[in-house]
Short mmCIF file of C-alpha atoms in Angstrom, two decimals:
data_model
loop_
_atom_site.label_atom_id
_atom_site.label_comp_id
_atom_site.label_asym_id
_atom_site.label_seq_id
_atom_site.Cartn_x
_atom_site.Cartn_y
_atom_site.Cartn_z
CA UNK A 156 115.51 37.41 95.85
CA UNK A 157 112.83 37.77 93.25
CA UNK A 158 111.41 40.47 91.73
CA UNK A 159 108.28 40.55 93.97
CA UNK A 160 110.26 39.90 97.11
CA UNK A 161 111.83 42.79 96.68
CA UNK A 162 108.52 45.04 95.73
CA UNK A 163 106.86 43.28 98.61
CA UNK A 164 109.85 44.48 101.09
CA UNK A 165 110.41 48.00 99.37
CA UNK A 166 108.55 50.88 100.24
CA UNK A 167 109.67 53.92 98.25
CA UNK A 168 110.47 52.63 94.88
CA UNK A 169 111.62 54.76 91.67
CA UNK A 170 111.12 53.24 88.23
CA UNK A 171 113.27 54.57 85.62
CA UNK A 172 111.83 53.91 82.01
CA UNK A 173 113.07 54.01 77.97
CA UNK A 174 111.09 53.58 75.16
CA UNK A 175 111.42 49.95 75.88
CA UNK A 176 108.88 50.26 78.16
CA UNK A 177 106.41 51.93 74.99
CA UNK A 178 107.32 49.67 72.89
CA UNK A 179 104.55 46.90 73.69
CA UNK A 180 101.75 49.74 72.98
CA UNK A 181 103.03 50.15 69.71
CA UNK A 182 105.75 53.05 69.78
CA UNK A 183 108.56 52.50 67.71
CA UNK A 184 111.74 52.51 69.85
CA UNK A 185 114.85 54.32 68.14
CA UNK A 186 117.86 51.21 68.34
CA UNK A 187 116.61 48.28 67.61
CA UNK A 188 116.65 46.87 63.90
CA UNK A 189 113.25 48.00 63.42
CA UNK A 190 113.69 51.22 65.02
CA UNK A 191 113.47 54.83 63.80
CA UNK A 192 117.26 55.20 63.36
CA UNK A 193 116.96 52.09 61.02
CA UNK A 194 114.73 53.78 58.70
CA UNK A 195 114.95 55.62 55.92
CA UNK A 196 114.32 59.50 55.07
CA UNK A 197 116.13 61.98 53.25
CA UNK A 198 117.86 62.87 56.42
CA UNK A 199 118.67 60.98 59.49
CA UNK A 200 116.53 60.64 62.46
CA UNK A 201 119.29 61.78 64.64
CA UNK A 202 119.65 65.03 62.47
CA UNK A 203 115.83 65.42 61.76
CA UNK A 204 115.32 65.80 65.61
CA UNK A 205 118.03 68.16 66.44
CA UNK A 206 117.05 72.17 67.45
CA UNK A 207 119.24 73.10 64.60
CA UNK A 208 117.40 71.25 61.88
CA UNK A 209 113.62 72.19 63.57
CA UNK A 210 115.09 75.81 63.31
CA UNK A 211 116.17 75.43 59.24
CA UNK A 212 113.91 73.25 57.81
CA UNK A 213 110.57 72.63 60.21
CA UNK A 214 108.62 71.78 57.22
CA UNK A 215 110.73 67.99 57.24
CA UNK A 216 110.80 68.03 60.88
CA UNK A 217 107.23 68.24 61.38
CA UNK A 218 107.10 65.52 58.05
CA UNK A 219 108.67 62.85 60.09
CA UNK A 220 107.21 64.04 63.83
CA UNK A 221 103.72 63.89 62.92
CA UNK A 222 104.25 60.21 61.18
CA UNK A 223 106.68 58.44 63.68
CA UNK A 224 107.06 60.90 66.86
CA UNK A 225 102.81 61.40 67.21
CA UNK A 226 101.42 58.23 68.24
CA UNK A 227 98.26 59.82 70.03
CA UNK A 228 96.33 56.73 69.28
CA UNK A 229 98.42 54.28 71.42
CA UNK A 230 96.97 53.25 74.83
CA UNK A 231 98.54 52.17 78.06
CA UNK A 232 100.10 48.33 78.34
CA UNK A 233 100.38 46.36 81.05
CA UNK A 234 103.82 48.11 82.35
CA UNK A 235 102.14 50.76 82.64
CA UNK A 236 99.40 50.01 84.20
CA UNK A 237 101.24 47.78 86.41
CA UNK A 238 103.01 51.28 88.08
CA UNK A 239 100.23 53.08 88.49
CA UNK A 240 99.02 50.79 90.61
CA UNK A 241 101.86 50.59 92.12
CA UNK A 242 101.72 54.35 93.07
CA UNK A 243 98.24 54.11 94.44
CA UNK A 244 99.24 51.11 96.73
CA UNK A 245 101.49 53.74 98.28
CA UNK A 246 104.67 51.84 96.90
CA UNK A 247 105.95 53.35 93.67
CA UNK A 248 106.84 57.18 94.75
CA UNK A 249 107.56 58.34 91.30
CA UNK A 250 108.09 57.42 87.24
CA UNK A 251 111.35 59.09 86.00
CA UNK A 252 110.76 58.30 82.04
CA UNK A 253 112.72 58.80 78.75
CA UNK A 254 109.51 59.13 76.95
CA UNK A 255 107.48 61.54 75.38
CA UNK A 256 103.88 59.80 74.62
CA UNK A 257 102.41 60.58 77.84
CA UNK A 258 101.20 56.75 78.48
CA UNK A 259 102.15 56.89 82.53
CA UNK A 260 99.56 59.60 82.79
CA UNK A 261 97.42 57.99 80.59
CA UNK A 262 97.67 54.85 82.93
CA UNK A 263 96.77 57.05 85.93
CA UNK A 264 100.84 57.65 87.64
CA UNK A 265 100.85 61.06 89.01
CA UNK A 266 104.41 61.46 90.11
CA UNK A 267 105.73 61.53 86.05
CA UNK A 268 109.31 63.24 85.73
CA UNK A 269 109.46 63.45 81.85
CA UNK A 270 113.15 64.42 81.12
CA UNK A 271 112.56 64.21 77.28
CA UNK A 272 109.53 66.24 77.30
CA UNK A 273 105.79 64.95 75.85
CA UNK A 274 104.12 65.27 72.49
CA UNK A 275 101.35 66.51 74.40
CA UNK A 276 102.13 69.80 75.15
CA UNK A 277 102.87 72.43 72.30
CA UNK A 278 103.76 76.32 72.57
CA UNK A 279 104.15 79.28 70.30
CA UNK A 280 107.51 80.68 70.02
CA UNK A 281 106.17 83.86 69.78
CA UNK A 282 103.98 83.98 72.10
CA UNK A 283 103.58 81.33 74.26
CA UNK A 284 100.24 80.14 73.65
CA UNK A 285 99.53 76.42 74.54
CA UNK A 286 98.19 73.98 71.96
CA UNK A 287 97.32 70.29 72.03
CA UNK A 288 98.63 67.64 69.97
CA UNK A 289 95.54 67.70 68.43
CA UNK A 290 95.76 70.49 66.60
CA UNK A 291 99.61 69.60 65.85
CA UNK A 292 98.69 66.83 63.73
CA UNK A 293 95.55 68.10 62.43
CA UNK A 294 97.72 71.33 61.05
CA UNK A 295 98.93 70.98 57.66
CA UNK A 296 102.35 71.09 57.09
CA UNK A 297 103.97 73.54 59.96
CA UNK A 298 101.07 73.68 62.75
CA UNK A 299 101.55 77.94 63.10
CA UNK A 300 99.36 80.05 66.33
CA UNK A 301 96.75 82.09 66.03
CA UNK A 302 99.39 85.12 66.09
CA UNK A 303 101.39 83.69 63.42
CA UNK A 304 104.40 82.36 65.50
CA UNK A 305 105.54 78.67 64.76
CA UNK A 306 104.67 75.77 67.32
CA UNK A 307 107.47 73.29 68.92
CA UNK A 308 106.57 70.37 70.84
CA UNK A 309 107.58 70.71 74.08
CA UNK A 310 110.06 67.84 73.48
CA UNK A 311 113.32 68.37 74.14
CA UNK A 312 115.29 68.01 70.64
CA UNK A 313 119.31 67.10 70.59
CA UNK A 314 121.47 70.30 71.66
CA UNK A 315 118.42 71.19 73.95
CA UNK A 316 119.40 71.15 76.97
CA UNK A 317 116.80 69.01 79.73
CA UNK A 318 114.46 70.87 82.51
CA UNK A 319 116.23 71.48 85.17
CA UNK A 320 113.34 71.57 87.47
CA UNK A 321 112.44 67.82 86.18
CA UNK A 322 116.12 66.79 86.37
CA UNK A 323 116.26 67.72 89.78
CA UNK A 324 112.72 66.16 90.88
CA UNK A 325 114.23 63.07 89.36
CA UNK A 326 117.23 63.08 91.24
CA UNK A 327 115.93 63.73 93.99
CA UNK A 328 113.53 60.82 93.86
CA UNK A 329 116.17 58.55 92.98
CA UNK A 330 118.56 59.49 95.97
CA UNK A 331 115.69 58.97 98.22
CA UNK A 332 114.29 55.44 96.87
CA UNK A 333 114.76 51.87 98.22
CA UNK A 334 114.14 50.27 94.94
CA UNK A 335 115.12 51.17 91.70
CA UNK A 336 113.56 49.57 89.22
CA UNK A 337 115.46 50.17 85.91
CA UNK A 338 113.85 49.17 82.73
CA UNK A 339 113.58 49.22 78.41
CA UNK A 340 116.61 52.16 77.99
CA UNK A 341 119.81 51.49 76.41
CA UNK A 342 121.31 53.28 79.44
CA UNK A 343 123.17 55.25 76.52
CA UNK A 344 121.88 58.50 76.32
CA UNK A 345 122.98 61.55 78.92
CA UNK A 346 122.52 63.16 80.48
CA UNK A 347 119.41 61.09 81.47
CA UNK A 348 121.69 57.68 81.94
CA UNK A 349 124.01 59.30 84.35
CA UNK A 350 121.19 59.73 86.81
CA UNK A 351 121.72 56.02 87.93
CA UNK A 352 124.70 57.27 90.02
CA UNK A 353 122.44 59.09 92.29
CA UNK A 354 120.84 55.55 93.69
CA UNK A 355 121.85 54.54 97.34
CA UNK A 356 119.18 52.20 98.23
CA UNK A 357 119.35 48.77 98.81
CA UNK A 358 117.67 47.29 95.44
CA UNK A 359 118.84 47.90 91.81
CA UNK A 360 116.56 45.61 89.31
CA UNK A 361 117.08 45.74 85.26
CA UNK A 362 114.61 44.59 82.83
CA UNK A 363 115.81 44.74 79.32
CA UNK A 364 116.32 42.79 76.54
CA UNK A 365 119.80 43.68 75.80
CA UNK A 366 122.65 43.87 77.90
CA UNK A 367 123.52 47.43 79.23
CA UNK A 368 126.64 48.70 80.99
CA UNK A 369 124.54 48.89 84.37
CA UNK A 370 123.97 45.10 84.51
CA UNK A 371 127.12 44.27 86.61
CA UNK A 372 125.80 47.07 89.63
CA UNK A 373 122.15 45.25 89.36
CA UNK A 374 121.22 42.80 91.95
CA UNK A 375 118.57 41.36 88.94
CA UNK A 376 118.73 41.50 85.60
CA UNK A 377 115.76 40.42 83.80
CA UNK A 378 115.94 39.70 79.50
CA UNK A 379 112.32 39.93 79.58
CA UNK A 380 109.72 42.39 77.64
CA UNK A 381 108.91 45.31 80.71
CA UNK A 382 104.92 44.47 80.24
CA UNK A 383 105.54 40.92 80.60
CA UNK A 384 107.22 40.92 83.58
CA UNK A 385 105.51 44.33 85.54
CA UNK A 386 102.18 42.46 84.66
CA UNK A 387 102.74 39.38 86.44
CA UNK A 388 103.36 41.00 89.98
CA UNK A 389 101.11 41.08 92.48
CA UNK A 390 100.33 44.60 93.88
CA UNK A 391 99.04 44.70 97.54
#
């Protein structure tokens, strides 16, 4: 079957993204040669965006969020756009996403599980006070609240633990889909990778362009860019 036989058939279909599928509106994925853990800082990514290293030194971390993590300019492409009208042909029941840059909602997908948190929402430590992303970039150095408390991003950093609320939406979704349609992840970080286990429906698509560990359980694999394929369906 092809890709759009199986949309056509399917009527309660998951889509589980990486930053594969941000990739194509600009957003710098972490693995591949050109990606963030290929560059170089004083400090490695992996390090720079751990709780432990926001905690001691928030001055770097907020050096190399605000210039690789805060891409507030980036729009919407055509994968994305693709499932959110997907979701409004009563199709697509929800997005479970690896990403933080907000683009689903941006596209106009309600039903967004973000396990890895957004850039988009910001809180005091303090105090709890909400604040933009705006203002995070616009801050100099450390963006700090009105009461004098640092901001985080409401990202979740290595050794943070994910929502549990969104973890369990997610699975949830999952269990109860038809389709899964798997796509731009690595399938190598977890806990967010293990949530493949929870699928019991009939299809199991994967669009990347490198092999992943899941491609022997898939009914398709596709070696395509996510955009490239998603915008070529039709959506009835």
């Amino acid at each position: 079957m092809t890709l759009q036989e199986m949309i056509d058939e399917s009527k309660n279909i998951v889509f589980f993204g990486g930053a594969g599928v941000s990739t194509e509106s600009g957003i710098p994925d972490f693995r591949s040669v050109d990606g963030l853990y290929n560059q170089q800082y004083d400090y490695p990514p992996e390090e720079i965006i751990s709780h432990s290293f926001f905690v001691r030194n928030p001055e770097e971390f907020y050096r190399f969020y605000k210039d690789k993590m805060l891409c507030l300019d980036a729009q919407p492409n055509a994968a994305h756009l693709a499932l959110a009208r997907l979701e409004k042909a009563g199709k697509l029941r929800a997005v479970v996403t690896q990403n933080i840059d907000g683009l689903h909602q941006k596209a106009g997908s309600q039903a967004v599980y973000e396990l890895h948190g957004s850039v988009l929402r910001n809180y005091c430590l303090k105090c709890g006070k909400f604040y933009d992303a705006a203002y995070i970039k616009a801050a100099a150095g450390v963006p700090k609240c009105t009461c004098g408390g640092t901001i985080k991003p409401d990202v979740v950093l290595y050794e943070e633990g994910l929502d549990d609320a969104v973890v369990n939406g997610a699975v949830k979704a999952i269990m109860s889909a038809d389709m899964l349609i798997v796509a731009g992840t690595s399938l190598v970080v977890y806990p967010a990778a293990g949530l493949l286990r929870y699928f019991r429906g009939k299809h199991l698509v994967l669009i990347n362009l490198q092999p992943t560990d899941a491609d022997r359980l898939a009914e398709l694999v596709i070696r395509e860019k996510v955009g490239e394929v998603l915008g070529k369906l039709e959506i009835h």
